[in-house]
Tab-separated table of C-alpha atoms and ligand atoms in Angstrom:
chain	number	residue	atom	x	y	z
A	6	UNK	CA	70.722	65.403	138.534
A	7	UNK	CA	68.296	67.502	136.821
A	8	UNK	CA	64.631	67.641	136.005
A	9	UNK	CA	63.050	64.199	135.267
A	10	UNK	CA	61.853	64.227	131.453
A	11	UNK	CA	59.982	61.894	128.835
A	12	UNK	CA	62.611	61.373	125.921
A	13	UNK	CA	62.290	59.526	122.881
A	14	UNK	CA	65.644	57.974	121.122
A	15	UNK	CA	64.440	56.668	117.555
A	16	UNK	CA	66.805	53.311	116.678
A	17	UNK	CA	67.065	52.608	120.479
A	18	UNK	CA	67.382	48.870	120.111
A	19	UNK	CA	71.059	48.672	119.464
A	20	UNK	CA	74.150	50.415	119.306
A	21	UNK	CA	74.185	54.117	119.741
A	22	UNK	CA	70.740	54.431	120.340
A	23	UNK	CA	71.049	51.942	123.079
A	24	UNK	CA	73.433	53.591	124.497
A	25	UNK	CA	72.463	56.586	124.629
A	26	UNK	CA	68.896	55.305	126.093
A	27	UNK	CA	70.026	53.957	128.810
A	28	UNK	CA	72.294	57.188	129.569
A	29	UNK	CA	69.064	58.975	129.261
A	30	UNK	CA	67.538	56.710	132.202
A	31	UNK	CA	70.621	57.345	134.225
A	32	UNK	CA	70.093	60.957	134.039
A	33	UNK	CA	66.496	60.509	135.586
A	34	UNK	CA	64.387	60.475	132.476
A	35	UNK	CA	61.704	58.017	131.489
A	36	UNK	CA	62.645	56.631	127.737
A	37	UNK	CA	60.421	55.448	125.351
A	38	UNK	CA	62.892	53.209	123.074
A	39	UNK	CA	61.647	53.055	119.339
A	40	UNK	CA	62.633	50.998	116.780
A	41	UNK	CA	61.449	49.488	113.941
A	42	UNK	CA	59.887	46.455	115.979
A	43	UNK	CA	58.231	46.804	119.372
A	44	UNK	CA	60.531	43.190	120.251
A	45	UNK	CA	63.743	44.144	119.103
A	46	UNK	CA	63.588	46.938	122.288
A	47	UNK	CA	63.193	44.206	124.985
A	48	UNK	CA	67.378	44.081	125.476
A	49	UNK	CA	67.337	47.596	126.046
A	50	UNK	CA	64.298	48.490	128.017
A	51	UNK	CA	65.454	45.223	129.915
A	52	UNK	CA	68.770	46.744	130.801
A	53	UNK	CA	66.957	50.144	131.373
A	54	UNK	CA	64.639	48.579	133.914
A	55	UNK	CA	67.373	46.328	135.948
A	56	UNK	CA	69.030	49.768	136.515
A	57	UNK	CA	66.183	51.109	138.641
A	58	UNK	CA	64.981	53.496	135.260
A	59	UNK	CA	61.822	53.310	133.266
A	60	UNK	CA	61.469	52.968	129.949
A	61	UNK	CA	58.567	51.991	127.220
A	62	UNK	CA	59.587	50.107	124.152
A	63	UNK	CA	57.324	51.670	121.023
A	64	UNK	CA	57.833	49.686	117.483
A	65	UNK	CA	57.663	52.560	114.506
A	66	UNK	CA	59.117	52.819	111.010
A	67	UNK	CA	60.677	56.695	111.475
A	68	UNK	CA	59.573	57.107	107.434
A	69	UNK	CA	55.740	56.245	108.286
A	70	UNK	CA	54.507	59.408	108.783
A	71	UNK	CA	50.956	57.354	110.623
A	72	UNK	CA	53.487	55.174	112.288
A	73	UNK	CA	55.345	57.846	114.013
A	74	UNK	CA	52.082	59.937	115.055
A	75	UNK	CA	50.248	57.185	116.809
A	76	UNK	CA	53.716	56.215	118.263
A	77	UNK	CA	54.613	59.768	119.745
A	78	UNK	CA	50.605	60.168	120.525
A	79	UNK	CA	50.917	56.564	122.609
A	80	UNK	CA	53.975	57.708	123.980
A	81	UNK	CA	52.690	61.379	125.374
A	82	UNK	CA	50.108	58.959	126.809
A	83	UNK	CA	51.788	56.238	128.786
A	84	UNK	CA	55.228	58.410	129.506
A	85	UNK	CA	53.887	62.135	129.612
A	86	UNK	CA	54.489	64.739	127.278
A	87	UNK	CA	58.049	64.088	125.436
A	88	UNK	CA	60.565	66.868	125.583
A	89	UNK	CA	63.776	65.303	124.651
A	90	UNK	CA	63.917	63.708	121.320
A	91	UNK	CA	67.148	62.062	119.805
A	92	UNK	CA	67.055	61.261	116.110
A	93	UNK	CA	69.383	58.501	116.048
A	94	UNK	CA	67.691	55.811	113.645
A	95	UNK	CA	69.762	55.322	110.840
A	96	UNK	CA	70.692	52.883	107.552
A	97	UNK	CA	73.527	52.771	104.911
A	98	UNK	CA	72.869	51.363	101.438
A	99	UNK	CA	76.522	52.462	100.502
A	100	UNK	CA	77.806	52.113	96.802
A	101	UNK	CA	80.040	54.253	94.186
A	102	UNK	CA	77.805	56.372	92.429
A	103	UNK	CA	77.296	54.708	89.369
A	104	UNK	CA	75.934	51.322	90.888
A	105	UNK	CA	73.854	53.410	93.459
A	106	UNK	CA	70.128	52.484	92.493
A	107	UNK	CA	67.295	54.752	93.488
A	108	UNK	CA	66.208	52.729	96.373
A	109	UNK	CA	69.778	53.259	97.776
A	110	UNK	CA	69.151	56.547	97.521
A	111	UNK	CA	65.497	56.772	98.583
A	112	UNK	CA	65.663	54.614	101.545
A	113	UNK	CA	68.990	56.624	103.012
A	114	UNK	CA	66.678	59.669	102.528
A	115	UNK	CA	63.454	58.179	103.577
A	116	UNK	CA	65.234	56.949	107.211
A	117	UNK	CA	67.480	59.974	108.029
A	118	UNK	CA	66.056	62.745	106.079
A	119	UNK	CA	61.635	62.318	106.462
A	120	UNK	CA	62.479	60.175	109.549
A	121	UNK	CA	63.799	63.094	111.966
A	122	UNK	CA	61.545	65.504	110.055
A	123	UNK	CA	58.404	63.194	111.346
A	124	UNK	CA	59.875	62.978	114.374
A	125	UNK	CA	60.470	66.452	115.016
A	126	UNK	CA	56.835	67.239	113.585
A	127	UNK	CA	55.267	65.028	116.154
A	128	UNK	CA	57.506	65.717	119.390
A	129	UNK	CA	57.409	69.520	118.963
A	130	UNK	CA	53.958	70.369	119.788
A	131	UNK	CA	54.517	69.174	123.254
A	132	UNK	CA	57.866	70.642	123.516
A	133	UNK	CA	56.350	74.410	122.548
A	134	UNK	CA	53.343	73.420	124.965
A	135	UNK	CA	56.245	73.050	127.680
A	136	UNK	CA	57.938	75.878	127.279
A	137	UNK	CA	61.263	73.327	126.807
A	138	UNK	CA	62.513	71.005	124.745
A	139	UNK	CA	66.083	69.402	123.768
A	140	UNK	CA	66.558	67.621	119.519
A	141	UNK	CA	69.460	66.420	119.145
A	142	UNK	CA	70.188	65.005	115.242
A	143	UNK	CA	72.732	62.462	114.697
A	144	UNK	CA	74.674	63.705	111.526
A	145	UNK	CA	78.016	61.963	110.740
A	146	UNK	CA	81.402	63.092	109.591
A	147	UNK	CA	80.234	61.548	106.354
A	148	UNK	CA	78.795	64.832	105.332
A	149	UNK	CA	82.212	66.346	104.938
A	150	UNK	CA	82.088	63.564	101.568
A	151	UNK	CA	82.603	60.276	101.914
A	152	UNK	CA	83.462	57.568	99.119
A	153	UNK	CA	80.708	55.366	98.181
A	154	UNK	CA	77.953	57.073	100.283
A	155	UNK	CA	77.140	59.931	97.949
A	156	UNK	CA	73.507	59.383	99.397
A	157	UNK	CA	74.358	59.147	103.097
A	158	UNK	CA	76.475	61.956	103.520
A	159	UNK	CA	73.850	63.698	101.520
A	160	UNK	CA	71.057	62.713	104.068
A	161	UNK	CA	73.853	63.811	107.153
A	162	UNK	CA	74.678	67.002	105.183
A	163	UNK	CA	71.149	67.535	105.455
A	164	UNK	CA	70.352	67.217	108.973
A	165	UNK	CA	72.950	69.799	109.816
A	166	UNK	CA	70.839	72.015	107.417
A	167	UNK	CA	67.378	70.940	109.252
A	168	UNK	CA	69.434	70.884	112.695
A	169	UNK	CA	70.573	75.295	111.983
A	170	UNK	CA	66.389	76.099	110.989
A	171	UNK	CA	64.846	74.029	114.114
A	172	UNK	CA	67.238	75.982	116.345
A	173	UNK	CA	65.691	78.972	114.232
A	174	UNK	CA	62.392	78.371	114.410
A	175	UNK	CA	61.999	76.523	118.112
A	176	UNK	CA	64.182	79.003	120.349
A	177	UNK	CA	61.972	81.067	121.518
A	178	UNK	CA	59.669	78.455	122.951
A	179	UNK	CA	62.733	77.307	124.791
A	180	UNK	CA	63.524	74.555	122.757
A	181	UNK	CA	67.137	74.151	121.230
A	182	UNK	CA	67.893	71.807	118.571
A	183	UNK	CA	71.423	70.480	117.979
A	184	UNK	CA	73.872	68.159	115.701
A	185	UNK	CA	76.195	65.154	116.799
A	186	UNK	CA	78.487	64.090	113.946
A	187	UNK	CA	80.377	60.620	114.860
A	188	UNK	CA	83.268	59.744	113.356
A	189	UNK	CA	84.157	55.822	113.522
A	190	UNK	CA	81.915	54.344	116.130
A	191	UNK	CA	82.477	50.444	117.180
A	192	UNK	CA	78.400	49.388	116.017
A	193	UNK	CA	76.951	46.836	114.056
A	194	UNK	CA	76.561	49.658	111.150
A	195	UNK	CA	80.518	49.628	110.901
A	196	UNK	CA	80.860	46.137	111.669
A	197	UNK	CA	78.418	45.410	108.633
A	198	UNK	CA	80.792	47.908	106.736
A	199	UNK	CA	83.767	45.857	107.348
A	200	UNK	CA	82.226	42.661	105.918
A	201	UNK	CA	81.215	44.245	103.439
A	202	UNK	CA	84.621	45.693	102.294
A	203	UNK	CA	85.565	42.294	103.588
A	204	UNK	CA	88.347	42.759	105.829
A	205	UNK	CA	87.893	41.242	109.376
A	206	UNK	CA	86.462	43.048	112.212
A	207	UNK	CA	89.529	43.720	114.293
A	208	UNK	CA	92.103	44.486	111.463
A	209	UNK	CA	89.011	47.373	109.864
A	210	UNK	CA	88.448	48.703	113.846
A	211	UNK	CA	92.664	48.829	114.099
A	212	UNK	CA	93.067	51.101	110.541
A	213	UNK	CA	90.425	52.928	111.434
A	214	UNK	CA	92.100	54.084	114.882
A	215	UNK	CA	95.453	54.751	113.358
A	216	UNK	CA	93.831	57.564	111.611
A	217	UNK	CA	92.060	58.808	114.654
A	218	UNK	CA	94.460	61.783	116.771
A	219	UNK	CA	93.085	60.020	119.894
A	220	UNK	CA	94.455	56.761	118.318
A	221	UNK	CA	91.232	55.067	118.983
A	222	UNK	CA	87.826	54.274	117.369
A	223	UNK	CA	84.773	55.539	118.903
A	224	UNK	CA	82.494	53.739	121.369
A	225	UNK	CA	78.571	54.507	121.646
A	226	UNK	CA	79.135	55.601	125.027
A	227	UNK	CA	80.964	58.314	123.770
A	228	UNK	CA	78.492	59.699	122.017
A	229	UNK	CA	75.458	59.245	124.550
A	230	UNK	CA	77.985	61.418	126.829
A	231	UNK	CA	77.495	64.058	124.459
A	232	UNK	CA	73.994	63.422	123.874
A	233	UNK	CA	73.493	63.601	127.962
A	234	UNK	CA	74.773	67.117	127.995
A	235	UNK	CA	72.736	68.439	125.046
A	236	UNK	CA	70.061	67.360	126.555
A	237	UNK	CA	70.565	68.904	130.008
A	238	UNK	CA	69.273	72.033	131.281
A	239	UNK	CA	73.390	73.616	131.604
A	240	UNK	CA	73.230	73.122	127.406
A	241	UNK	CA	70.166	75.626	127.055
A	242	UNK	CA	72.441	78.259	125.566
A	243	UNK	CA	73.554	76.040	122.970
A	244	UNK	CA	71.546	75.368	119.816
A	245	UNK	CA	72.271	75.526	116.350
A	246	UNK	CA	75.034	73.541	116.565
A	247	UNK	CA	77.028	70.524	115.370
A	248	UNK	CA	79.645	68.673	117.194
A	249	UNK	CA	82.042	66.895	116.019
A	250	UNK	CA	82.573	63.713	117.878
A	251	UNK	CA	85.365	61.711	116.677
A	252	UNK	CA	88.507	61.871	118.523
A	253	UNK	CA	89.947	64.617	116.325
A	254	UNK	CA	88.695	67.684	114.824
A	255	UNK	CA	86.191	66.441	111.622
A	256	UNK	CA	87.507	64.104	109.278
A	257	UNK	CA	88.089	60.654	111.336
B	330	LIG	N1	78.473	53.768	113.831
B	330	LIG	C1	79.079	54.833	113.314
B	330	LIG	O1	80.307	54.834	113.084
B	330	LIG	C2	78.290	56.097	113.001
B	330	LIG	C3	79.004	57.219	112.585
B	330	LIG	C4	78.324	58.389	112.300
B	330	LIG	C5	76.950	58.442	112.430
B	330	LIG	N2	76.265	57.342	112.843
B	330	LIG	C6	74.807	57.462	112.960
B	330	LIG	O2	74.407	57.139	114.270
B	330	LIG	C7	73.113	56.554	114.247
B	330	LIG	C8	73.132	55.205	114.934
B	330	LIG	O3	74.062	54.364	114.276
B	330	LIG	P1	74.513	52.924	114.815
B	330	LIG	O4	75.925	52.746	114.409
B	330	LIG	O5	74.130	52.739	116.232
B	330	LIG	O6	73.619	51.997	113.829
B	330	LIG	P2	72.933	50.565	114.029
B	330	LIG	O7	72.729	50.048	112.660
B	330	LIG	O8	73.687	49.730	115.012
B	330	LIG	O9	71.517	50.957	114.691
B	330	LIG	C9	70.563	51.689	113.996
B	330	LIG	C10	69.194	51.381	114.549
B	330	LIG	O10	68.219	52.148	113.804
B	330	LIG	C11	67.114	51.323	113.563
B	330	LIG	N3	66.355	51.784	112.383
B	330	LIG	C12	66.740	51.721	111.086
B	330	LIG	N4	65.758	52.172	110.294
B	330	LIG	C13	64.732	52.536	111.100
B	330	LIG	C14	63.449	53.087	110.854
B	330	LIG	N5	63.024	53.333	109.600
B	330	LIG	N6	62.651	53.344	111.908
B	330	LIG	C15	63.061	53.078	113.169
B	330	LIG	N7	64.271	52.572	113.460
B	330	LIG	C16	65.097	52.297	112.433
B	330	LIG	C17	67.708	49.942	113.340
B	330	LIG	O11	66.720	48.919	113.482
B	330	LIG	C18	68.806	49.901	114.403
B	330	LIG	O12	68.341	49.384	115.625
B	330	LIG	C19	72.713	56.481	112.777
B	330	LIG	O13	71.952	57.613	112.434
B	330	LIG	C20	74.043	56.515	112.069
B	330	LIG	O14	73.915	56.983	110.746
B	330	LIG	C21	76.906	56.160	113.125
């Protein structure tokens, strides 16, 4: 095991962000778990704690620029100095184009886009302070284009973009900064997707995985695996990056 950090994973109360904060805690770092509210973190600071790790849940909207200062501030505080951010915290307002409204758009943006940028703002400082520091962005395959999220794979498109300039910018305080792109992974965000197209949970999880070379749909394990060794001190001579995770080579 490596050195014991302080790591924030934004959208930690469920799904990938659960899972990849309790991976975190299994590697030996303290977690602060942020969501949106302080008590939808419980489940997964719960789990965190049962498994001997330690963990702080911190309630924050990633798009309040106030919100996310006093959180990262409270969490330098309680935790340490964080050193390990994930920018997981994500939405979909999906629709074709032409029936996408500007709050679709603007929220997608507001979440993904000013979200990690916030994030990054306030975690930073104490990363350059350190001498060390691990981002890791969660894009999607989405950005490749995907029909009826013009404004979601815009926002993931975009993080690949902000992903390349913090690896820029950080390196030589020994901080790198890197991109996960999922393809299909089993969460409530795709499970929301398949009522929404209305076919039932199984049948969408089944088409999805007959499309997949690895002939299976992603789980959010899978991805906190990856997120474990970007965040490691072997992956310090890889920044800039975006992986592809999605049981083929891009497109799912
Ligand atoms: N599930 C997939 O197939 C898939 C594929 C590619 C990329 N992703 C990305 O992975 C990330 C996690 O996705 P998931 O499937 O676990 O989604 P999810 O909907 O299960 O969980 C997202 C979490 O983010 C939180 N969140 C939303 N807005 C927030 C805000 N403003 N501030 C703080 N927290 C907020 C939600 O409350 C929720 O707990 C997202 O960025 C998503 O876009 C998911």
């Amino acid at each position: 095991m490596g050195e014991s950090r302080v790591a924030i994973v934004t959208g930690a109360a469920r799904g990938i962000g659960a899972a990849t904060a309790q991976r975190l805690a299994k590697d030996g770092h303290a977690v602060a778990v942020l969501d949106l509210d302080e008590s939808s973190c419980a489940d997964t600071v719960t789990r965190i704690t049962k498994d001997g790790g330690h963990a702080l849940a911190v309630g924050a909207d990633v798009s309040d620029a106030d919100a996310v200062n006093a959180a990262v501030e409270r969490i330098a505080e309680v935790l340490g100095p964080p050193t390990i951010l994930v920018n997981n915290a994500g939405v979909t307002r999906d629709n074709l184009l032409f029936r996408m409204t500007e709050a679709d758009w603007d929220t997608v943006m507001g979440v993904h886009l000013r979200g990690s940028f916030l994030m990054t703002r306030a975690a930073q400082k104490h990363m350059v302070a350190a001498k060390w520091g691990r981002i890791v962005n969660l894009s999607s395959t989405s950005a490749l284009g995907n029909r009826g999220q013009a404004n979601y794979s815009t926002a993931k498109a975009g993080l690949q973009g902000f992903t390349r300039t913090l690896s820029v910018e950080l390196g030589q305080f020994g901080i790198t900064a890197n991109a996960i792109a999922p393809g299909f992974i089993a969460t409530e965000m795709t499970r929301a997707t398949a009522e929404r197209v209305g076919v039932s949970w199984e049948d969408f999880q089944q088409g999805a995985a007959a499309q997949i070379p690895v002939r299976r749909v992603g789980q959010p394990e899978d991805i906190a695996n990856t997120v474990s060794f970007l965040t490691s001190e072997e992956s310090g001579f890889v920044s800039g990056q975006v992986i592809y995770v999605s049981g083929g080579p891009g497109r799912r």
